XYZ file of C-alpha atoms in Angstrom:
133
model
C -172.486 -43.946 -99.671
C -174.771 -46.903 -99.115
C -175.033 -48.760 -95.858
C -175.229 -52.509 -96.058
C -177.291 -54.122 -93.361
C -177.696 -57.759 -92.592
C -181.135 -59.145 -93.319
C -183.364 -59.515 -90.318
C -183.300 -62.990 -88.891
C -186.489 -64.935 -89.230
C -187.579 -67.352 -86.568
C -187.570 -70.845 -88.036
C -188.734 -72.744 -84.985
C -192.461 -72.154 -85.494
C -193.268 -75.531 -87.034
C -191.386 -77.465 -84.362
C -192.987 -75.497 -81.525
C -196.450 -75.862 -83.075
C -196.049 -79.617 -83.644
C -194.758 -80.101 -80.102
C -197.651 -78.122 -78.596
C -200.198 -79.932 -80.753
C -198.702 -83.269 -79.726
C -198.720 -82.237 -76.061
C -202.373 -81.217 -76.126
C -203.613 -84.225 -78.099
C -201.680 -86.776 -76.045
C -202.520 -85.049 -72.751
C -206.237 -85.002 -73.563
C -206.034 -88.667 -74.601
C -204.642 -89.499 -71.162
C -207.867 -88.437 -69.430
C -210.079 -91.315 -70.649
C -207.225 -93.773 -70.138
C -207.229 -92.867 -66.453
C -210.949 -92.168 -66.019
C -212.258 -95.209 -67.905
C -209.406 -97.703 -67.722
C -211.684 -100.607 -66.847
C -214.055 -99.961 -69.723
C -211.174 -99.444 -72.163
C -209.543 -102.633 -70.944
C -212.698 -104.624 -71.617
C -212.993 -103.038 -75.062
C -209.346 -103.459 -76.122
C -207.965 -106.429 -74.197
C -205.112 -104.308 -72.827
C -204.747 -104.923 -69.057
C -206.246 -102.314 -66.732
C -202.878 -101.580 -65.114
C -201.388 -100.832 -68.530
C -204.327 -98.563 -69.379
C -203.765 -96.619 -66.123
C -200.018 -96.482 -66.757
C -200.515 -95.195 -70.291
C -203.009 -92.621 -69.071
C -200.629 -91.253 -66.437
C -197.768 -91.283 -68.942
C -199.896 -89.435 -71.521
C -200.880 -86.774 -68.978
C -197.285 -86.246 -67.847
C -196.006 -86.291 -71.436
C -198.500 -83.599 -72.377
C -197.369 -81.279 -69.597
C -193.651 -81.861 -70.128
C -193.715 -81.498 -73.925
C -195.843 -78.356 -73.707
C -193.295 -76.833 -71.325
C -190.389 -77.925 -73.544
C -192.026 -76.246 -76.536
C -191.962 -72.947 -74.678
C -188.260 -72.918 -73.845
C -185.983 -70.378 -75.523
C -183.849 -73.229 -76.915
C -186.397 -75.619 -78.347
C -183.911 -77.897 -80.135
C -183.015 -80.248 -77.210
C -186.658 -80.672 -76.243
C -187.581 -81.227 -79.881
C -184.989 -83.963 -80.233
C -186.265 -85.653 -77.060
C -189.869 -85.418 -78.245
C -189.024 -86.860 -81.657
C -187.145 -89.717 -79.978
C -190.098 -90.387 -77.650
C -192.463 -90.512 -80.616
C -190.156 -92.897 -82.467
C -189.988 -95.190 -79.427
C -193.758 -95.097 -79.023
C -194.220 -95.940 -82.703
C -192.034 -99.017 -82.332
C -193.552 -99.945 -78.961
C -197.167 -99.674 -80.097
C -196.454 -101.690 -83.237
C -194.587 -104.363 -81.291
C -197.365 -104.595 -78.687
C -199.972 -104.990 -81.427
C -198.197 -107.965 -82.995
C -196.264 -109.584 -80.120
C -199.249 -111.396 -78.657
C -198.429 -110.438 -75.064
C -202.020 -109.371 -74.382
C -205.307 -110.905 -75.498
C -206.111 -107.970 -77.785
C -209.475 -107.502 -79.398
C -209.844 -105.956 -82.820
C -210.323 -102.608 -81.083
C -207.107 -103.142 -79.151
C -205.107 -103.813 -82.298
C -206.723 -100.783 -83.950
C -205.922 -98.592 -80.927
C -202.276 -99.649 -80.867
C -201.783 -99.336 -84.631
C -203.622 -96.005 -84.632
C -201.302 -94.815 -81.863
C -198.311 -95.993 -83.866
C -199.533 -94.141 -86.958
C -200.157 -90.972 -84.942
C -196.738 -90.997 -83.290
C -195.038 -91.691 -86.635
C -196.799 -88.793 -88.363
C -196.411 -86.225 -85.578
C -192.795 -87.284 -85.090
C -192.164 -86.785 -88.817
C -193.697 -83.296 -88.688
C -191.570 -82.480 -85.644
C -188.498 -83.764 -87.488
C -189.233 -81.460 -90.419
C -189.559 -78.601 -87.929
C -186.245 -79.567 -86.342
C -184.505 -79.619 -89.741
C -185.735 -76.051 -90.367
C -183.842 -74.752 -87.337
């Protein structure tokens, strides 16, 4: 007589958790200079100082929250929220770069488009991780 056993389940949330943690660390670390050197960044980019401070605080909070979400037993809801946030940031950064609401310098346009590219790529990686669940 042969016993039939179900194959061991394999965790498939590794990519999503990794991408969320990587995103949290990179964005959180990016928030530090936005807060610490907002005036200098504003002069370099043309983005108003208040917006630089606001982005810096948002980046710091985002980093903490997303890192905590990546550690939850059920990572799916946090992953969906993180992917949505990255999609919104991609659209927002792109719109800000081309809308003409601020007197952006070349560095400012590059910063916003670089941020849009980053959020699009990391969001896509997180989406792939979500689909693997």
